[in-house]
């Protein structure tokens, strides 16, 4: 891990990796969306509403996966003081918040025809909304530090504390009776028919690759801004 | 101990403490954070009549009875162990069908019938294409016919 913590080496790897992840991710996402929208059968009870699945599930996965990434990067930043870890954590925040929001919005659109309501305050929906607010808090906190690209330690601590919510979201439908259905895909197998499962899997991979490309782009931007700032400061002194 | 190891230890202690705090809080909330009562928890909870609560479970097969006025229905909500009679007046959601999940807002009447003010359908974790479900249904009906013959 220490090998990749060097910003110069990171940039050498990230430069060709970014377009590779982006285009492959975009291709898979398009395939999954077209497949999911036009070539999947209508569902027994939900009808065509089931097709929101192919956006909702990958977004939920990335919303939660994003914060898991922030938490891991924050621990690395706090313990090993790798500057790149803080940059990574900050780069994840905005895409993570965006996908958490997409998850909430698509879920709401699905809930209206399926359940008969846009929103209920059950364990799953509430904990996911809390995740979205945690993202907003994290973004505000990491932007509050004075310098561009500065890896604030307060934000890192917040990133670790906020991770408590992730297992709560995951377990909410098991611990508490909830309006939201229980997990369809578990270690024991899947209760989603193969006709939906295959495009769903492609969508999850495609969205994840796009997410990776976005994070790499944001990290490279942050590193470039840090270099500009350093150079400006040198010029101002010299 | 190097400072790096000290920080690692502190971070680990912090993470363990946080996770345990979260788990303890969540398990303490187990009853309160449930969105609805199931027939079994409702029977155990001793809820007084007239108190606004939610009831959830499966609509028992063959239990929906429509009254002559066309908008009043009664049905039975069940879980694995118990069942609860529900009365409702209004338009039911599209996904309100027998054998499927339902969450009802309402109150218990003194005669222990649950009077629902609103119904929400609850979808389960199974995603089955319509054609497959039809085949299953036909197969089940065929079996039934064979048995009855």
Short mmCIF file of C-alpha atoms in Angstrom, two decimals:
data_model
loop_
_atom_site.label_atom_id
_atom_site.label_comp_id
_atom_site.label_asym_id
_atom_site.label_seq_id
_atom_site.Cartn_x
_atom_site.Cartn_y
_atom_site.Cartn_z
CA UNK A 1 0.00 0.00 0.00
CA UNK A 2 2.87 2.35 0.82
CA UNK A 3 4.08 2.03 -2.76
CA UNK A 4 0.88 3.54 -4.11
CA UNK A 5 0.74 6.26 -1.51
CA UNK A 6 3.35 8.25 -3.40
CA UNK A 7 1.41 10.94 -5.30
CA UNK A 8 3.78 10.91 -8.30
CA UNK A 9 3.46 7.15 -8.70
CA UNK A 10 -0.29 7.39 -8.14
CA UNK A 11 -0.62 9.95 -10.93
CA UNK A 12 1.37 7.73 -13.33
CA UNK A 13 -1.09 4.87 -12.71
CA UNK A 14 -4.24 7.00 -12.47
CA UNK A 15 -3.70 8.78 -15.78
CA UNK A 16 -4.25 5.75 -18.06
CA UNK A 17 -6.62 4.08 -15.57
CA UNK A 18 -9.15 6.96 -15.54
CA UNK A 19 -10.27 6.75 -19.21
CA UNK A 20 -10.17 2.93 -19.10
CA UNK A 21 -12.56 2.81 -16.11
CA UNK A 22 -14.69 5.61 -17.52
CA UNK A 23 -15.33 4.17 -20.99
CA UNK A 24 -15.73 0.56 -19.83
CA UNK A 25 -18.05 1.75 -17.05
CA UNK A 26 -20.08 3.88 -19.44
CA UNK A 27 -20.40 1.00 -21.92
CA UNK A 28 -21.56 -1.47 -19.24
CA UNK A 29 -23.96 1.09 -17.74
CA UNK A 30 -25.51 1.75 -21.15
CA UNK A 31 -25.83 -1.99 -21.89
CA UNK A 32 -27.41 -2.59 -18.47
CA UNK A 33 -29.84 0.34 -18.77
CA UNK A 34 -30.99 -0.60 -22.30
CA UNK A 35 -31.23 -4.28 -21.36
CA UNK A 36 -33.02 -3.46 -18.12
CA UNK A 37 -35.42 -0.99 -19.69
CA UNK A 38 -36.38 -2.78 -22.92
CA UNK A 39 -35.44 -6.45 -22.64
CA UNK A 40 -36.58 -7.55 -19.20
CA UNK A 41 -40.02 -9.06 -18.58
CA UNK A 42 -42.67 -7.22 -16.56
CA UNK A 43 -42.85 -8.31 -12.96
CA UNK A 44 -45.68 -10.40 -11.51
CA UNK A 45 -46.90 -7.68 -9.11
CA UNK A 46 -44.89 -4.52 -9.83
CA UNK A 47 -45.26 -4.60 -13.61
CA UNK A 48 -42.81 -2.30 -15.39
CA UNK A 49 -41.94 -0.43 -12.17
CA UNK A 50 -39.43 -3.20 -11.50
CA UNK A 51 -37.10 -1.55 -14.03
CA UNK A 52 -36.12 1.14 -11.52
CA UNK A 53 -34.16 -1.69 -9.87
CA UNK A 54 -31.30 -1.27 -12.35
CA UNK A 55 -30.59 2.27 -11.16
CA UNK A 56 -31.76 2.02 -7.56
CA UNK A 57 -29.67 -0.96 -6.45
CA UNK A 58 -26.31 0.18 -7.95
CA UNK A 59 -26.89 3.66 -6.45
CA UNK A 60 -27.62 2.22 -3.01
CA UNK A 61 -24.51 0.04 -3.28
CA UNK A 62 -22.32 3.02 -4.24
CA UNK A 63 -23.86 5.31 -1.62
CA UNK A 64 -22.91 2.79 1.06
CA UNK A 65 -19.69 1.65 -0.61
CA UNK A 66 -18.62 5.29 -0.94
CA UNK A 67 -18.81 5.91 2.78
CA UNK A 68 -17.02 2.63 3.47
CA UNK A 69 -14.25 3.96 1.24
CA UNK A 70 -14.23 7.30 3.09
CA UNK A 71 -13.95 5.45 6.42
CA UNK A 72 -11.07 3.24 5.27
CA UNK A 73 -9.21 6.16 3.66
CA UNK A 74 -9.78 8.23 6.83
CA UNK A 75 -8.26 5.53 9.03
CA UNK A 76 -5.26 5.28 6.70
CA UNK A 77 -4.93 9.06 6.82
CA UNK A 78 -5.14 9.20 10.62
CA UNK A 79 -2.82 6.26 11.32
CA UNK A 80 -0.24 6.33 8.54
CA UNK A 81 -0.56 10.03 7.65
CA UNK A 82 -0.62 9.30 3.93
CA UNK A 83 -1.61 12.59 2.28
CA UNK A 84 -3.13 10.67 -0.64
CA UNK A 85 -5.62 8.92 1.67
CA UNK A 86 -7.16 12.23 2.70
CA UNK A 87 -7.35 13.31 -0.94
CA UNK A 88 -9.10 10.02 -1.78
CA UNK A 89 -11.63 10.38 1.03
CA UNK A 90 -12.54 13.90 -0.06
CA UNK A 91 -12.80 12.82 -3.70
CA UNK A 92 -15.34 10.12 -2.81
CA UNK A 93 -17.69 12.44 -0.89
CA UNK A 94 -19.52 14.24 -3.72
CA UNK A 95 -20.04 11.19 -5.99
CA UNK A 96 -21.09 9.20 -2.92
CA UNK A 97 -23.63 11.84 -1.91
CA UNK A 98 -24.93 11.97 -5.49
CA UNK A 99 -25.52 8.22 -5.63
CA UNK A 100 -27.14 8.22 -2.18
CA UNK A 101 -29.49 10.92 -3.48
CA UNK A 102 -30.23 8.94 -6.67
CA UNK A 103 -31.00 5.93 -4.49
CA UNK A 104 -33.45 7.92 -2.36
CA UNK A 105 -35.13 9.56 -5.37
CA UNK A 106 -35.52 6.37 -7.43
CA UNK A 107 -36.71 4.51 -4.34
CA UNK A 108 -39.34 7.16 -3.77
CA UNK A 109 -40.50 6.98 -7.40
CA UNK A 110 -40.73 3.20 -7.04
CA UNK A 111 -42.52 3.41 -3.71
CA UNK A 112 -45.40 5.55 -4.96
CA UNK A 113 -46.90 2.96 -7.35
CA UNK A 114 -45.68 -0.10 -5.42
CA UNK A 115 -46.42 0.76 -1.80
CA UNK A 116 -48.83 3.60 -2.37
CA UNK A 117 -46.63 6.29 -0.79
CA UNK A 118 -43.57 8.38 -1.68
CA UNK A 119 -41.99 8.04 1.71
CA UNK A 120 -42.30 6.28 5.06
CA UNK A 121 -40.11 6.68 8.12
CA UNK A 122 -39.08 3.06 8.48
CA UNK A 123 -35.61 1.88 9.48
CA UNK A 124 -34.18 1.42 5.99
CA UNK A 125 -35.41 4.68 4.45
CA UNK A 126 -34.52 6.75 7.50
CA UNK A 127 -30.99 5.34 7.85
CA UNK A 128 -30.36 5.90 4.12
CA UNK A 129 -31.52 9.52 4.46
CA UNK A 130 -29.17 9.88 7.44
CA UNK A 131 -26.34 8.62 5.19
CA UNK A 132 -27.15 11.36 2.67
CA UNK A 133 -27.05 14.00 5.43
CA UNK A 134 -23.76 12.56 6.72
CA UNK A 135 -22.32 13.05 3.23
CA UNK A 136 -23.47 16.69 3.23
CA UNK A 137 -21.92 17.16 6.66
CA UNK A 138 -18.68 15.57 5.53
CA UNK A 139 -18.51 17.76 2.41
CA UNK A 140 -19.15 20.91 4.44
CA UNK A 141 -16.58 19.91 7.07
CA UNK A 142 -13.84 19.03 4.60
CA UNK A 143 -14.44 22.26 2.66
CA UNK A 144 -14.32 24.29 5.87
CA UNK A 145 -10.59 23.77 6.27
CA UNK A 146 -8.66 26.79 5.07
CA UNK A 147 -6.50 25.45 2.26
CA UNK A 148 -7.45 23.78 -1.02
CA UNK A 149 -6.60 20.10 -0.98
CA UNK A 150 -5.81 20.29 2.70
CA UNK A 151 -6.59 16.96 4.30
CA UNK A 152 -8.42 17.97 7.41
CA UNK A 153 -8.15 15.60 10.37
CA UNK A 154 -11.57 16.63 11.72
CA UNK A 155 -13.16 15.42 8.49
CA UNK A 156 -11.27 12.12 8.79
CA UNK A 157 -12.57 11.57 12.33
CA UNK A 158 -16.08 12.37 11.10
CA UNK A 159 -15.58 9.87 8.25
CA UNK A 160 -14.77 7.10 10.74
CA UNK A 161 -17.62 7.94 13.11
CA UNK A 162 -20.16 8.11 10.28
CA UNK A 163 -19.28 4.56 9.27
CA UNK A 164 -21.42 3.34 12.19
CA UNK A 165 -24.43 4.03 9.97
CA UNK A 166 -23.35 1.57 7.25
CA UNK A 167 -24.04 -1.69 9.12
CA UNK A 168 -27.23 -0.08 10.47
CA UNK A 169 -28.50 0.52 6.90
CA UNK A 170 -27.56 -3.01 5.96
CA UNK A 171 -29.21 -4.62 9.02
CA UNK A 172 -32.19 -2.25 9.30
CA UNK A 173 -34.56 -4.59 7.44
CA UNK A 174 -33.46 -7.55 9.57
CA UNK A 175 -33.52 -5.90 13.00
CA UNK A 176 -36.73 -3.95 12.58
CA UNK A 177 -40.01 -4.61 10.83
CA UNK A 178 -39.84 -2.25 7.87
CA UNK A 179 -41.83 -1.13 4.89
CA UNK A 180 -38.79 -1.85 2.72
CA UNK A 181 -38.36 -5.46 1.67
CA UNK A 182 -35.57 -7.59 3.04
CA UNK A 183 -32.35 -8.23 1.09
CA UNK A 184 -32.93 -10.16 -2.14
CA UNK A 185 -29.30 -11.05 -2.70
CA UNK A 186 -27.60 -12.71 0.27
CA UNK A 187 -24.72 -15.13 0.74
CA UNK A 188 -27.31 -17.89 0.54
CA UNK A 189 -28.39 -16.93 -2.99
CA UNK A 190 -30.77 -14.62 -4.77
CA UNK A 191 -34.54 -14.34 -4.83
CA UNK A 192 -34.36 -12.18 -7.95
CA UNK A 193 -35.13 -14.08 -11.14
CA UNK A 194 -32.16 -14.51 -13.53
CA UNK A 195 -33.98 -12.36 -16.11
CA UNK A 196 -33.41 -9.36 -13.78
CA UNK A 197 -30.29 -10.55 -12.01
CA UNK A 198 -27.95 -10.57 -15.03
CA UNK A 199 -28.60 -6.95 -16.16
CA UNK A 200 -28.58 -5.90 -12.50
CA UNK A 201 -25.13 -7.40 -12.05
CA UNK A 202 -23.87 -5.61 -15.20
CA UNK A 203 -25.37 -2.36 -13.91
CA UNK A 204 -23.63 -2.71 -10.54
CA UNK A 205 -20.26 -3.35 -12.23
CA UNK A 206 -20.79 -0.52 -14.75
CA UNK A 207 -21.88 2.04 -12.13
CA UNK A 208 -18.95 1.01 -9.89
CA UNK A 209 -16.39 1.49 -12.68
CA UNK A 210 -17.89 4.93 -13.45
CA UNK A 211 -17.71 5.76 -9.76
CA UNK A 212 -14.04 4.71 -9.71
CA UNK A 213 -13.32 6.91 -12.75
CA UNK A 214 -15.07 9.89 -11.11
CA UNK A 215 -13.06 9.44 -7.91
CA UNK A 216 -9.78 9.21 -9.83
CA UNK A 217 -10.66 12.36 -11.82
CA UNK A 218 -11.44 14.24 -8.62
CA UNK A 219 -8.25 13.02 -6.94
CA UNK A 220 -6.16 14.14 -9.91
CA UNK A 221 -7.89 17.53 -9.88
CA UNK A 222 -7.26 17.90 -6.15
CA UNK A 223 -3.56 17.00 -6.58
CA UNK A 224 -3.23 19.49 -9.46
CA UNK A 225 -4.85 22.22 -7.35
CA UNK A 226 -2.45 21.47 -4.49
CA UNK A 227 0.50 21.86 -6.90
CA UNK A 228 -0.85 25.15 -8.24
CA UNK A 229 -1.31 26.44 -4.73
CA UNK A 230 2.22 25.41 -3.73
CA UNK A 231 3.67 27.11 -6.82
CA UNK A 232 1.67 30.30 -6.23
CA UNK A 233 2.91 30.43 -2.67
CA UNK A 234 6.51 30.04 -3.82
CA UNK A 235 6.03 32.81 -6.37
CA UNK A 236 4.47 35.10 -3.79
CA UNK A 237 7.44 34.59 -1.49
CA UNK A 238 10.09 34.82 -4.19
CA UNK B 1 5.92 1.89 20.73
CA UNK B 2 6.28 4.01 17.65
CA UNK B 3 3.80 6.87 17.25
CA UNK B 4 2.43 5.15 14.15
CA UNK B 5 1.58 2.03 16.15
CA UNK B 6 0.11 4.12 18.91
CA UNK B 7 -2.22 5.80 16.41
CA UNK B 8 -3.15 2.44 14.91
CA UNK B 9 -4.04 1.11 18.36
CA UNK B 10 -6.08 4.22 19.18
CA UNK B 11 -7.89 4.02 15.84
CA UNK B 12 -8.70 0.34 16.40
CA UNK B 13 -10.00 1.01 19.93
CA UNK B 14 -12.10 3.88 18.58
CA UNK B 15 -13.58 1.74 15.80
CA UNK B 16 -14.39 -1.14 18.19
CA UNK B 17 -15.99 1.27 20.68
CA UNK B 18 -18.02 2.97 17.96
CA UNK B 19 -19.28 -0.27 16.46
CA UNK B 20 -20.23 -1.68 19.87
CA UNK B 21 -22.01 1.56 20.78
CA UNK B 22 -23.92 1.41 17.50
CA UNK B 23 -24.87 -2.23 17.97
CA UNK B 24 -25.97 -1.72 21.57
CA UNK B 25 -28.08 1.29 20.60
CA UNK B 26 -29.61 -0.57 17.67
CA UNK B 27 -30.51 -3.63 19.71
CA UNK B 28 -32.02 -1.41 22.41
CA UNK B 29 -34.15 0.17 19.70
CA UNK B 30 -35.27 -3.19 18.40
CA UNK B 31 -38.86 -2.80 19.62
CA UNK B 32 -39.23 0.96 19.23
CA UNK B 33 -37.71 1.25 15.77
CA UNK B 34 -39.93 -1.36 14.19
CA UNK B 35 -42.19 0.32 11.69
CA UNK B 36 -45.21 -1.86 12.49
CA UNK B 37 -46.56 -4.59 14.73
CA UNK B 38 -46.95 -8.07 13.32
CA UNK B 39 -50.00 -10.02 14.57
CA UNK B 40 -47.68 -11.88 16.98
CA UNK B 41 -46.00 -8.77 18.43
CA UNK B 42 -49.39 -7.03 18.57
CA UNK B 43 -50.84 -9.87 20.64
CA UNK B 44 -47.85 -9.71 22.99
CA UNK B 45 -47.78 -5.89 23.25
CA UNK B 46 -51.21 -5.49 24.85
CA UNK B 47 -52.00 -2.30 22.90
CA UNK B 48 -55.11 -0.50 24.22
CA UNK B 49 -58.00 -0.03 21.75
CA UNK B 50 -58.10 3.38 20.09
CA UNK B 51 -54.32 3.92 20.08
CA UNK B 52 -52.92 4.75 16.63
CA UNK B 53 -50.59 1.96 15.51
CA UNK B 54 -49.43 0.18 12.39
CA UNK B 55 -49.99 -3.47 11.60
CA UNK B 56 -48.07 -5.42 8.98
CA UNK B 57 -48.04 -8.94 7.61
CA UNK B 58 -49.32 -11.11 4.81
CA UNK B 59 -52.90 -10.96 3.53
CA UNK B 60 -54.23 -14.45 4.17
CA UNK B 61 -55.28 -16.27 1.01
CA UNK B 62 -59.05 -16.29 0.54
CA UNK B 63 -59.64 -13.89 3.45
CA UNK B 64 -60.62 -10.72 1.56
CA UNK B 65 -64.38 -10.14 1.88
CA UNK B 66 -65.91 -7.24 -0.02
CA UNK B 67 -69.04 -5.68 1.40
CA UNK B 68 -72.08 -4.83 -0.73
CA UNK B 69 -71.22 -1.09 -0.76
CA UNK B 70 -68.12 -1.86 -2.88
CA UNK B 71 -65.59 0.07 -0.79
CA UNK B 72 -65.65 -1.69 2.56
CA UNK B 73 -63.54 -4.80 2.93
CA UNK B 74 -62.36 -7.09 5.68
CA UNK B 75 -59.37 -9.37 5.49
CA UNK B 76 -56.99 -11.27 7.72
CA UNK B 77 -53.34 -10.30 8.20
CA UNK B 78 -51.13 -13.16 9.29
CA UNK B 79 -47.52 -13.89 10.16
CA UNK B 80 -46.02 -17.30 10.84
CA UNK B 81 -47.84 -17.74 14.12
CA UNK B 82 -50.89 -15.55 14.47
CA UNK B 83 -53.50 -13.70 12.48
CA UNK B 84 -55.43 -10.48 12.95
CA UNK B 85 -58.73 -9.41 11.40
CA UNK B 86 -58.68 -6.02 9.65
CA UNK B 87 -61.54 -3.82 8.44
CA UNK B 88 -60.90 -1.10 5.87
CA UNK B 89 -63.03 1.34 3.89
CA UNK B 90 -61.48 2.91 0.81
CA UNK B 91 -59.52 2.22 -2.35
CA UNK B 92 -56.90 -0.48 -1.96
CA UNK B 93 -53.43 -0.13 -3.55
CA UNK B 94 -52.79 -2.00 -6.81
CA UNK B 95 -50.43 -4.42 -5.14
CA UNK B 96 -52.91 -5.27 -2.40
CA UNK B 97 -53.56 -8.92 -3.24
CA UNK B 98 -54.03 -12.09 -1.25
CA UNK B 99 -50.77 -13.73 -0.25
CA UNK B 100 -48.88 -10.44 -0.48
CA UNK B 101 -47.60 -8.07 2.20
CA UNK B 102 -49.54 -5.14 3.64
CA UNK B 103 -48.90 -2.37 6.17
CA UNK B 104 -52.01 -0.79 7.68
CA UNK B 105 -52.32 2.45 9.68
CA UNK B 106 -55.16 2.35 12.17
CA UNK B 107 -56.52 1.42 15.57
CA UNK B 108 -57.83 -1.62 17.38
CA UNK B 109 -61.57 -1.63 18.07
CA UNK B 110 -62.68 -2.87 21.51
CA UNK B 111 -63.70 -6.14 19.84
CA UNK B 112 -60.01 -6.54 18.76
CA UNK B 113 -60.76 -5.96 15.07
CA UNK B 114 -58.10 -3.66 13.57
CA UNK B 115 -59.73 -0.73 11.77
CA UNK B 116 -57.35 0.53 9.08
CA UNK B 117 -57.38 4.16 7.99
CA UNK B 118 -54.85 3.65 5.21
CA UNK B 119 -53.26 0.66 3.53
CA UNK B 120 -49.79 0.41 2.02
CA UNK B 121 -48.76 -2.59 -0.02
CA UNK B 122 -45.50 -4.17 1.06
CA UNK B 123 -43.44 -5.87 -1.59
CA UNK B 124 -41.37 -8.89 -0.62
CA UNK B 125 -37.80 -9.62 -1.72
CA UNK B 126 -38.86 -11.88 -4.62
CA UNK B 127 -38.67 -10.58 -8.18
CA UNK B 128 -40.48 -12.93 -10.57
CA UNK B 129 -41.33 -12.25 -14.23
CA UNK B 130 -45.07 -12.21 -14.97
CA UNK B 131 -44.91 -15.09 -17.47
CA UNK B 132 -43.10 -17.32 -14.98
CA UNK B 133 -45.61 -16.48 -12.26
CA UNK B 134 -48.46 -17.33 -14.65
CA UNK B 135 -46.85 -20.69 -15.43
CA UNK B 136 -46.48 -21.35 -11.71
CA UNK B 137 -50.09 -20.39 -11.08
CA UNK B 138 -51.35 -22.58 -13.92
CA UNK B 139 -49.23 -25.44 -12.66
CA UNK B 140 -50.61 -24.96 -9.16
CA UNK B 141 -54.18 -24.79 -10.48
CA UNK B 142 -53.65 -27.94 -12.54
CA UNK B 143 -52.36 -29.74 -9.48
CA UNK B 144 -55.36 -28.53 -7.51
CA UNK B 145 -57.74 -29.68 -10.23
CA UNK B 146 -56.08 -33.07 -10.35
CA UNK B 147 -56.34 -33.37 -6.59
CA UNK B 148 -59.99 -32.32 -6.51
CA UNK B 149 -60.83 -34.70 -9.34
#
